[in-house]
XYZ file of C-alpha atoms in Angstrom:
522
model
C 2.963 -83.322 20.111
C -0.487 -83.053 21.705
C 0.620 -81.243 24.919
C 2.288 -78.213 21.916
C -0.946 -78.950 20.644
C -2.846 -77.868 23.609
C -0.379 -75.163 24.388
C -0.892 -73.508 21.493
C -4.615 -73.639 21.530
C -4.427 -72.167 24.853
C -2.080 -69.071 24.121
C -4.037 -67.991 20.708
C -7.673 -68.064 22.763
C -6.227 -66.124 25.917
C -4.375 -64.108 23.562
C -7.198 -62.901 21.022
C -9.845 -62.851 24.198
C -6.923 -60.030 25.552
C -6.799 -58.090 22.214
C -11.084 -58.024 22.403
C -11.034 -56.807 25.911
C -7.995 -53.894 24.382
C -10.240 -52.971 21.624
C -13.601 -52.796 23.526
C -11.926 -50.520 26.593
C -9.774 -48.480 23.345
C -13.487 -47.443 21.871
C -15.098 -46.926 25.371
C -12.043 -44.597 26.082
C -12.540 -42.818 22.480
C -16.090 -42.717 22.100
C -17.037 -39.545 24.297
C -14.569 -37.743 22.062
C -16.648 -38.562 19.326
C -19.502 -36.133 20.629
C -17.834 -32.834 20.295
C -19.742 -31.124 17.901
C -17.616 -27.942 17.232
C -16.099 -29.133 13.956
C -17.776 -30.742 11.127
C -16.963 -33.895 10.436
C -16.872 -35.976 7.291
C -15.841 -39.310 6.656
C -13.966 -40.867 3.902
C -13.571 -44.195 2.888
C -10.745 -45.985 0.625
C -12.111 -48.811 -0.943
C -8.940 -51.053 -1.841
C -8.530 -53.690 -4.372
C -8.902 -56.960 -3.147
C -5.521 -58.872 -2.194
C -4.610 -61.680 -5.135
C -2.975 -64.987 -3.654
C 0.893 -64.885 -4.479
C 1.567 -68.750 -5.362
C -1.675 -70.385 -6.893
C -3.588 -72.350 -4.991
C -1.014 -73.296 -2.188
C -0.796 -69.429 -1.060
C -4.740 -68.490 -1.645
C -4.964 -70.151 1.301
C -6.684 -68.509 4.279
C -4.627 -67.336 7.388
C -5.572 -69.005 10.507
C -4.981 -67.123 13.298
C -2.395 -69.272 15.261
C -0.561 -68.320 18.579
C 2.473 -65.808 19.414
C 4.686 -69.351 19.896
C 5.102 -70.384 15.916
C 8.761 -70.779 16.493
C 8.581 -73.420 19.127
C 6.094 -74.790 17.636
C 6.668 -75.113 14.072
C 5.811 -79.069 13.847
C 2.776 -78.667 15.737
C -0.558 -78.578 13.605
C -3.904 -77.481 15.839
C -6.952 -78.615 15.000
C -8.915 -76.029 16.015
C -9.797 -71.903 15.804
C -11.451 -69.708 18.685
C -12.518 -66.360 18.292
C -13.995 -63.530 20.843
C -16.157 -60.256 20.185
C -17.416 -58.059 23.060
C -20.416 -55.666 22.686
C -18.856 -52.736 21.608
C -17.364 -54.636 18.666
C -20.678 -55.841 17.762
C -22.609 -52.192 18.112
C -19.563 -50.660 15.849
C -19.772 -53.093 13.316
C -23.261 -52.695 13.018
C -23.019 -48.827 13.210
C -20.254 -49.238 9.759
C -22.774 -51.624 8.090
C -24.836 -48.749 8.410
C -22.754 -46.234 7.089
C -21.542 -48.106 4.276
C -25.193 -48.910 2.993
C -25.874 -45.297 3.245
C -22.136 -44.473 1.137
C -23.019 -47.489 -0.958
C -26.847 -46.340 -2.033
C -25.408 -42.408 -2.391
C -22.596 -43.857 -4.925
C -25.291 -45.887 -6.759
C -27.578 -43.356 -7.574
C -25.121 -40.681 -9.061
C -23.819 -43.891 -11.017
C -27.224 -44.271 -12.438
C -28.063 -40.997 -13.215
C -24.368 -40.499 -14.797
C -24.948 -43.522 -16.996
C -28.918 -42.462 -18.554
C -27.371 -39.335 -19.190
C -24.773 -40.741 -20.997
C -27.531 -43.025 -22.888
C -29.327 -40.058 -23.850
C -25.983 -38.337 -25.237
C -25.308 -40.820 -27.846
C -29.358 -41.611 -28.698
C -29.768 -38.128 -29.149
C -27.667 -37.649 -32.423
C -29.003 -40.909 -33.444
C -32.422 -40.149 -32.708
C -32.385 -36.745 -34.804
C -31.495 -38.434 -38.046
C -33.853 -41.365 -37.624
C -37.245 -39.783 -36.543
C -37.683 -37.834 -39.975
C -37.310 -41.244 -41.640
C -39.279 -42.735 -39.754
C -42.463 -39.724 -39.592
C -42.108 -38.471 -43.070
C -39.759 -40.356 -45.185
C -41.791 -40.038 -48.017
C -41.771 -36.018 -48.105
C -38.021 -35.190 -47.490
C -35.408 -34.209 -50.196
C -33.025 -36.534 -51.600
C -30.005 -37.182 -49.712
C -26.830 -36.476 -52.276
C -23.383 -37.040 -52.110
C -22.513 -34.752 -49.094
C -25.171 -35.537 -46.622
C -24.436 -39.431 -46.982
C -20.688 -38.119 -46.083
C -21.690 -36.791 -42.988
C -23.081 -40.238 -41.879
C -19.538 -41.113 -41.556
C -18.786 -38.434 -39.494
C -21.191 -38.550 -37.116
C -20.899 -42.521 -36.379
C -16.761 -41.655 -35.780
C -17.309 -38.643 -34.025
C -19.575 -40.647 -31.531
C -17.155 -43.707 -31.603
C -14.744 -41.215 -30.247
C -16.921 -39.447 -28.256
C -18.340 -42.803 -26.559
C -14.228 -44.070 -25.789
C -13.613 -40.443 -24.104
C -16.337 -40.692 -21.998
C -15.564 -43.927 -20.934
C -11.990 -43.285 -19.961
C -12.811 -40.090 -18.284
C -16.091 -40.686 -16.920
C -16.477 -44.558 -16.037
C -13.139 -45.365 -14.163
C -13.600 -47.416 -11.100
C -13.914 -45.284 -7.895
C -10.617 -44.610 -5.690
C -12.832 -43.088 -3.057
C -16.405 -42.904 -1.195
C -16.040 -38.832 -0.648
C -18.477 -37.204 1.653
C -19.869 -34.681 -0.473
C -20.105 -34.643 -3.971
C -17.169 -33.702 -6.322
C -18.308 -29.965 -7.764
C -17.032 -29.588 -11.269
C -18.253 -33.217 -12.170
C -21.573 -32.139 -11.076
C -21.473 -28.764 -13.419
C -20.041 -30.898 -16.183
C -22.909 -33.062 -15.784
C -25.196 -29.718 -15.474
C -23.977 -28.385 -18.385
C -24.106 -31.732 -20.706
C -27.991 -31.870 -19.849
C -28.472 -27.788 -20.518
C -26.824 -28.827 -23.417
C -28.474 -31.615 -24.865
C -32.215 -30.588 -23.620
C -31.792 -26.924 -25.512
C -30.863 -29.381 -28.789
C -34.295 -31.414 -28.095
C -36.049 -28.170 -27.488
C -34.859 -26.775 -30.418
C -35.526 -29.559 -32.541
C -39.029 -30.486 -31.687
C -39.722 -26.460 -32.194
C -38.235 -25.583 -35.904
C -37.919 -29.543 -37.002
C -41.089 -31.725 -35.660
C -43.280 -29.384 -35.730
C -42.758 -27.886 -39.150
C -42.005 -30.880 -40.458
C -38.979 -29.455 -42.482
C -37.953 -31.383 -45.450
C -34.243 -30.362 -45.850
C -32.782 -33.560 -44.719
C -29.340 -32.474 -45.087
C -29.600 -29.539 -43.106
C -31.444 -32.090 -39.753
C -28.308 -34.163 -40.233
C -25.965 -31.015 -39.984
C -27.661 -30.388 -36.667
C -27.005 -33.464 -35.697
C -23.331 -32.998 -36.456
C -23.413 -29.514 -34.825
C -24.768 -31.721 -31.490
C -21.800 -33.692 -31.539
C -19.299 -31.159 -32.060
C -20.420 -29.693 -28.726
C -20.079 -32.816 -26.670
C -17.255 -32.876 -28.103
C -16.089 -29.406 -26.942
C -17.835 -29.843 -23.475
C -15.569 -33.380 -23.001
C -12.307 -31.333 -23.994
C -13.507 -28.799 -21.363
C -14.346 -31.835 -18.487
C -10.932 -32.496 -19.059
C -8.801 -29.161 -18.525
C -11.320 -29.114 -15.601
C -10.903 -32.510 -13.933
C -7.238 -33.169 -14.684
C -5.619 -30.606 -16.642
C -6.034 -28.053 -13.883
C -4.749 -30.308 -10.818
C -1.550 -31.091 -12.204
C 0.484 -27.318 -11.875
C 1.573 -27.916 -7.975
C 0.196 -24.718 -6.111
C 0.568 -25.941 -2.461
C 2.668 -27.858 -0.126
C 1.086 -29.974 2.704
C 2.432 -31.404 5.669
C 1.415 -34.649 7.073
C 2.278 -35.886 10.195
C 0.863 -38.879 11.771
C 0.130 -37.671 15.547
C 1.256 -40.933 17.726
C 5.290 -41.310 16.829
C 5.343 -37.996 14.417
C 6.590 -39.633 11.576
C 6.217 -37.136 8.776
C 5.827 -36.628 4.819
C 5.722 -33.723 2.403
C 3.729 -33.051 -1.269
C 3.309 -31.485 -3.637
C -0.967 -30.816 -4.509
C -2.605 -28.756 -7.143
C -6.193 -26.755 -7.224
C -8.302 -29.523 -5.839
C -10.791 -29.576 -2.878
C -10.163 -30.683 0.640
C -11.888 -33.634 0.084
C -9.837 -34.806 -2.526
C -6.753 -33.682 -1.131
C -7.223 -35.862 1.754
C -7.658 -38.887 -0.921
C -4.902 -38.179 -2.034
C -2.925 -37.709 1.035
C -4.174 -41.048 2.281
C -3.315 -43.092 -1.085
C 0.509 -41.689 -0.233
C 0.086 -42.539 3.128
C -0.216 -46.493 2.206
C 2.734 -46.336 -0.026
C 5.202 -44.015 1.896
C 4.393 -43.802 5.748
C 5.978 -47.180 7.873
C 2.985 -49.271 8.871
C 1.846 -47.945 12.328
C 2.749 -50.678 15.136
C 1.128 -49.991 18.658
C 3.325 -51.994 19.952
C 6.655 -49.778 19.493
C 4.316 -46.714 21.317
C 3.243 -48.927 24.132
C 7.248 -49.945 24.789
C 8.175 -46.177 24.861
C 5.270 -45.012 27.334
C 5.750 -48.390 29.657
C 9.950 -46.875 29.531
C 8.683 -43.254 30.697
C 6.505 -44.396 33.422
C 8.654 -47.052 34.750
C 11.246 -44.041 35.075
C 8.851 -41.572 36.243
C 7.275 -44.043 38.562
C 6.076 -42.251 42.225
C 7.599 -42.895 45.623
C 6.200 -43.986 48.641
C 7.491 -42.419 51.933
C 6.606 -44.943 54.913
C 6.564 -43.289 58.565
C 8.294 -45.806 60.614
C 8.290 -43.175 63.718
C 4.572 -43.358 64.049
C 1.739 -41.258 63.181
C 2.390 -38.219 65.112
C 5.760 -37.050 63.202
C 5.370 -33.814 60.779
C 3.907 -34.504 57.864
C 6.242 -31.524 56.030
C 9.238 -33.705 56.813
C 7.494 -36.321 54.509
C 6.808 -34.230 51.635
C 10.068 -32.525 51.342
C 11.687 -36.110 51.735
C 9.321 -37.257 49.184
C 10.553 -34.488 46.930
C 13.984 -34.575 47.088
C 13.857 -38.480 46.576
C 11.447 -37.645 43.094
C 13.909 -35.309 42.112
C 17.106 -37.216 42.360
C 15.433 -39.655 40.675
C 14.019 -37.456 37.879
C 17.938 -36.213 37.620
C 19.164 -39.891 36.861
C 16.552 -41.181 34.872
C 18.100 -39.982 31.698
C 20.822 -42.306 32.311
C 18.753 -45.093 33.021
C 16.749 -44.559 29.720
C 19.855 -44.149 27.654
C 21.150 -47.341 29.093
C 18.421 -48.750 28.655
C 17.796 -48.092 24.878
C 21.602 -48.880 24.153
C 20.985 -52.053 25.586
C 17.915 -52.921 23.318
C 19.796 -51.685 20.353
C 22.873 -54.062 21.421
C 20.102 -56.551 21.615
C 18.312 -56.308 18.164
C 21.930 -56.130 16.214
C 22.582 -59.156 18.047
C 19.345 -60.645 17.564
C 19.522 -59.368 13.738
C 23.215 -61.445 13.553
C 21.728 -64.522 14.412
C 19.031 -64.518 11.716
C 21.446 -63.846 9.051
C 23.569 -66.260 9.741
C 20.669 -68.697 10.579
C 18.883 -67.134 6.850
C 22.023 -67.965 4.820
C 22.589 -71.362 6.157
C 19.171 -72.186 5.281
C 19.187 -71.069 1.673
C 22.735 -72.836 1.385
C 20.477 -76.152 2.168
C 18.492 -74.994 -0.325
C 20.727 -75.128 -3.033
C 22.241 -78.379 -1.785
C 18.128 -79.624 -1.886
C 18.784 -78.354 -5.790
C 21.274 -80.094 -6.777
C 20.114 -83.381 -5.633
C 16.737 -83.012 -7.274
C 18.167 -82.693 -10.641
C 19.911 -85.794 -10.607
C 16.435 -87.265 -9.967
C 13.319 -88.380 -11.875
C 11.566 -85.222 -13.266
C 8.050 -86.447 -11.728
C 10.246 -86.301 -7.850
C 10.957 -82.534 -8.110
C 9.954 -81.054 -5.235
C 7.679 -77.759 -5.511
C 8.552 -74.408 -3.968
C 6.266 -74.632 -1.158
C 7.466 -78.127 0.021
C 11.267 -76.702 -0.058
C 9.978 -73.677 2.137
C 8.483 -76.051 4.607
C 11.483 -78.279 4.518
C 13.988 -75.149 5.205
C 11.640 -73.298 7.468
C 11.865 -74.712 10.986
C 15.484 -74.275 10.906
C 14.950 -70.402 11.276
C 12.094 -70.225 12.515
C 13.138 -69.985 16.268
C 15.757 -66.986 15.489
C 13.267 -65.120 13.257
C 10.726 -64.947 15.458
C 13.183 -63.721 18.816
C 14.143 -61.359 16.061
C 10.527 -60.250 15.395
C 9.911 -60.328 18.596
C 12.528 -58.074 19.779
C 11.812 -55.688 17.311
C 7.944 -55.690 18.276
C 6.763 -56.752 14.650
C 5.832 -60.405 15.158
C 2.064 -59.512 15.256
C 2.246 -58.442 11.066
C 3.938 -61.539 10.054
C 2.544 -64.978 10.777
C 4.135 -68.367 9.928
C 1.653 -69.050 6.769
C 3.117 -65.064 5.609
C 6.922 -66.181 6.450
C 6.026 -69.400 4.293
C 4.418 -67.274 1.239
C 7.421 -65.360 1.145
C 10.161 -68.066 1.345
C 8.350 -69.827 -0.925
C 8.123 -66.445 -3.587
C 12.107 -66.172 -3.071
C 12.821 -69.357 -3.956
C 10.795 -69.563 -7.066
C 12.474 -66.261 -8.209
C 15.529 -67.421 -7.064
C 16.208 -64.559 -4.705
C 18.999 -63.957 -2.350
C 18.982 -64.084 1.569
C 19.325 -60.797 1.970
C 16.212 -59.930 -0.892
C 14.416 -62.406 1.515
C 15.125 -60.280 4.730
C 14.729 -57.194 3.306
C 11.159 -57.338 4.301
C 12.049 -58.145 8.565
C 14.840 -56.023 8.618
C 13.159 -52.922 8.767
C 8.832 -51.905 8.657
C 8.093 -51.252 5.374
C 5.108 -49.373 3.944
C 1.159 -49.971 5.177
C 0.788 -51.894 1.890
C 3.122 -54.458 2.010
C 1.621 -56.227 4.797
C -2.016 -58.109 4.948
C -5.034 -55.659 5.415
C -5.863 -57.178 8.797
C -2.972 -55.571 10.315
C -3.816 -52.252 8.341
C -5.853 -50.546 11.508
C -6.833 -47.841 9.316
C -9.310 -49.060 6.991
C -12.460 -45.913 7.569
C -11.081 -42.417 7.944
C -12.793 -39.190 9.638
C -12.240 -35.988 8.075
C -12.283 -33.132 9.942
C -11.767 -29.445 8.682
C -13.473 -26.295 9.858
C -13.779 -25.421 6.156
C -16.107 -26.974 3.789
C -14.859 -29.804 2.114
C -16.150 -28.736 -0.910
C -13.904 -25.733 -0.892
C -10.283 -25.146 -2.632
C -7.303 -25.361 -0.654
C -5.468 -22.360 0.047
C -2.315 -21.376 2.448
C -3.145 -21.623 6.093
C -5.590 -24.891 5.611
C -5.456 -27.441 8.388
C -7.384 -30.480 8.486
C -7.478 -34.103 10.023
C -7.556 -37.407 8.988
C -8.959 -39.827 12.102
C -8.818 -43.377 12.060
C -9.195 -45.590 14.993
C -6.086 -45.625 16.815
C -4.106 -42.358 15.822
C -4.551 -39.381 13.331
C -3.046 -37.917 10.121
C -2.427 -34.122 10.620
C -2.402 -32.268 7.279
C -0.657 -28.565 7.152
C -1.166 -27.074 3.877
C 1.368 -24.063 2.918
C 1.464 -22.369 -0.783
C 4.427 -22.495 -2.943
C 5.736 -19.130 -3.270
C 5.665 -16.779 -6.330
C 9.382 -17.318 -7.498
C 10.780 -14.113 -9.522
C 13.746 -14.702 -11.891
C 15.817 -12.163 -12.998
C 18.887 -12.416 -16.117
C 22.296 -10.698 -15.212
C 24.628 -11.019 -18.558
C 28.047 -11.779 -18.134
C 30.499 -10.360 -21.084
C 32.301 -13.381 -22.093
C 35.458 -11.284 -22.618
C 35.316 -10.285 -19.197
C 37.068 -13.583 -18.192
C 40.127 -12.634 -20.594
C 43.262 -11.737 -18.943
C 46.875 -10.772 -19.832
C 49.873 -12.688 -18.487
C 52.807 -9.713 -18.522
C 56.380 -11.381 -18.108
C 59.453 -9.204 -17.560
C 62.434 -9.271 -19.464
C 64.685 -8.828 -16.723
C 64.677 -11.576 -13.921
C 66.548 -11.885 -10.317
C 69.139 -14.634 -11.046
């Protein structure tokens, strides 16, 4: 127990101190690309909702990062967690804090303005009604019959005014966009125009004068409200209304293993298309695994490999003799390495089917156990049941091994630790879930979503576009989303104008005449 204790100390430390040194040398290698300063770029963020725990208290439990060897060593409990950070992890960290104070203080202030705007909306109405009572109560006309009626219609025409603005206006951001969203800002523009005009007008022909018709102030107050009322029916055709008719057709195609999507996106900006593109992106696109593009390039140049000629005559023989020796070797080699990479790939296929048998059977013999475990608890006491996460621990080592040659083979182990495997078991039993409902999530990469945000590696995007991002799309648009390790390129085409024409068919047309003759050959 303490030497698969020490073991496994061992292999997580040397193994996180490798992936530090990979993602120091990745961002030295990408950072001089970063300087080119002939396209404009913008960045935007998604800001996700925070992950909820699965099974109460036992799964809000934080992941550990443990070694690559959880199979083997399934029993073995370390004691201890090392971590490593080089420099240029350190500088970019500090370089996002910086960024994101910026986004946050940006997002903050356009909050704030937003909201005492919004407070002086619903005083205003308020406020005209009040301040003649208040200045010169004694002086104004009786209020009959049909000025106390439209009390009630102001206070529900603001109750309904104040619920529309919150649904419309206050929902929580899906976005930190790098410019400011257009029509928001002229619906914002135009609610001010609106509401400072009222004031004007009111401190002109009402304050001023003092007029005593307090029937006719509280019918401008009404009037006020039917026009924020108008101006929120036209924030909506304008925000959401108008986005909804599909106008264009984009393209996305992620630019390591060209995995690619198509959809369907109204009149909206750049900006916002590229929110939306990325929101897609986490439910539809396979999460992105390094690992399956560093297998295919190590295949290529293991096949592609140079030769080296030695001269075992000494140094005086002709160099040309060499060269065309060393050519005609490359070549042969270049004609059979096709076979050798089909081969090859068979091979790993014949390997992951096999690989994939194993756990199955290993999966099903497992959850047989569990139902055996089942059966025996309910012929015990009711205070012995045992819980879900003490049968997934029971059950677990005795597929551990296969599961993780499996993941393994398949290059997925890094997005599924032994605390994750756990979770789910546990989740499947409590639902009582089937084998294969349990597999379904190792038997092929599902979407970016389904697995924990650590192993996301696309948290902060880059948008790049030679347009504005301010401006509309329109056919011929090409832009890019940039994240650390790969890139999201967006092709946007417009759906074309579709003409319909009617052709009428007679129905009488399809009528026909069966002719028999009386005489017939015998």
């Amino acid at each position: 127990m303490d030497t698969e204790s020490t073991y496994s100390e061992y292999s997580h430390y040397s193994g996180h101190s490798k992936r530090s040194q990979r993602q120091g040398s990745r961002d030295r290698h990408k950072s001089p690309r970063s300087k080119d300063g002939s396209r404009s770029e913008k960045s935007v963020t998604i800001q996700a909702p925070p992950a909820e725990p699965l099974l109460g208290n036992d799964s809000s439990r934080t992941e550990e990062t443990q070694d690559d060897n959880w199979g083997e060593t399934t029993t073995a409990i370390t004691g201890t967690s090392e971590r490593s950070i080089s420099q240029e992890d350190i500088a970019r960290i500090g370089k996002d804090l910086e960024d994101t104070v910026g986004v946050d203080c940006r997002r903050y202030l356009v909050f704030t303005v937003a909201a005492v705007l919004g407070l002086l909306v619903f005083l205003t109405p308020i406020a005209f009604i009040l301040l003649p009572q208040i200045l010169w109560r004694n002086e104004l006309q009786a209020c009959g019959t049909a000025c106390e009626g439209l009390f009630i219609s102001v206070a529900f025409k603001l109750l309904i005014l104040l619920i529309g603005t919150w649904a419309l206006f206050f929902r929580p951001p899906r976005a930190d966009l790098p410019r400011l969203f257009v029509f928001r800002i002229l619906v914002l523009v135009l609610i001010f125009l609106l509401v400072f005009s009222y004031w004007l007008f009111y401190g002109v022909r009402i304050l001023d004068s003092k007029d005593l018709d307090y029937q006719g102030i509280v019918q401008f107050a009404v009037s006020l409200v039917d026009s924020l009322l108008f101006v929120h029916y036209l924030a909506i055709v304008v925000l959401e209304l108008r986005q909804l008719q599909p106008m264009f057709t984009v393209k996305v195609v992620r630019s390591t293993d060209g995995e690619s999507r198509y959809y369907s996106l109204g009149h909206i900006s750049i900006q916002r298309a590229a929110v939306v593109i990325l929101e897609n992106y986490y439910r539809d696109f396979a999460v992105y695994n390094p690992a399956l593009i560093t297998a295919s390039k190590a295949r290529a140049t293991k096949h592609m490999a140079g030769l080296k000629v030695y001269n075992v005559d000494g140094p005086d023989n002709n160099a040309a003799g060499q060269s065309q020796a060393l050519i005609a070797a490359a070549a042969h080699r270049r004609d059979s390495s096709h076979n050798e990479l089909y081969y090859e790939e068979a091979d790993h296929e014949r390997r992951v089917r096999k690989r994939q048998a194993r756990l199955v059977v290993a999966v099903e013999e497992a959850f047989t156990h569990i139902k055996r475990l089942q059966a025996e608890e309910q012929q015990k006491a009711p205070g012995e049941v045992m819980d879900p996460r003490e049968a997934a621990q029971a059950i677990f080592p005795s597929m551990a091994r296969t599961l993780q040659k499996y993941l393994r083979t398949t290059r997925q182990q890094p997005y599924h630790t032994m605390e994750s495997i756990l979770q789910h078991l546990a989740f499947c039993i409590t639902n009582n879930m089937t084998p294969k409902a349990f597999l379904e999530r190792y038997l092929s990469p599902g979407p970016t979503l389904q697995y924990n945000r650590d192993h996301w590696l696309s948290k902060h995007w880059t948008l790049v576009s030679e347009e504005a991002v301010t401006k509309g799309l329109r056919d011929g648009v090409v832009f890019v989303l940039k994240c650390l390790d790969f890139g999201l390129v967006v092709n946007v085409k417009k759906i074309p104008f579709i003409k319909l024409s009617e052709e009428f068919v007679d129905p009488k047309s399809h009528k026909f005449a069966l002719r028999l003759q009386s005489e017939t050959s015998v």
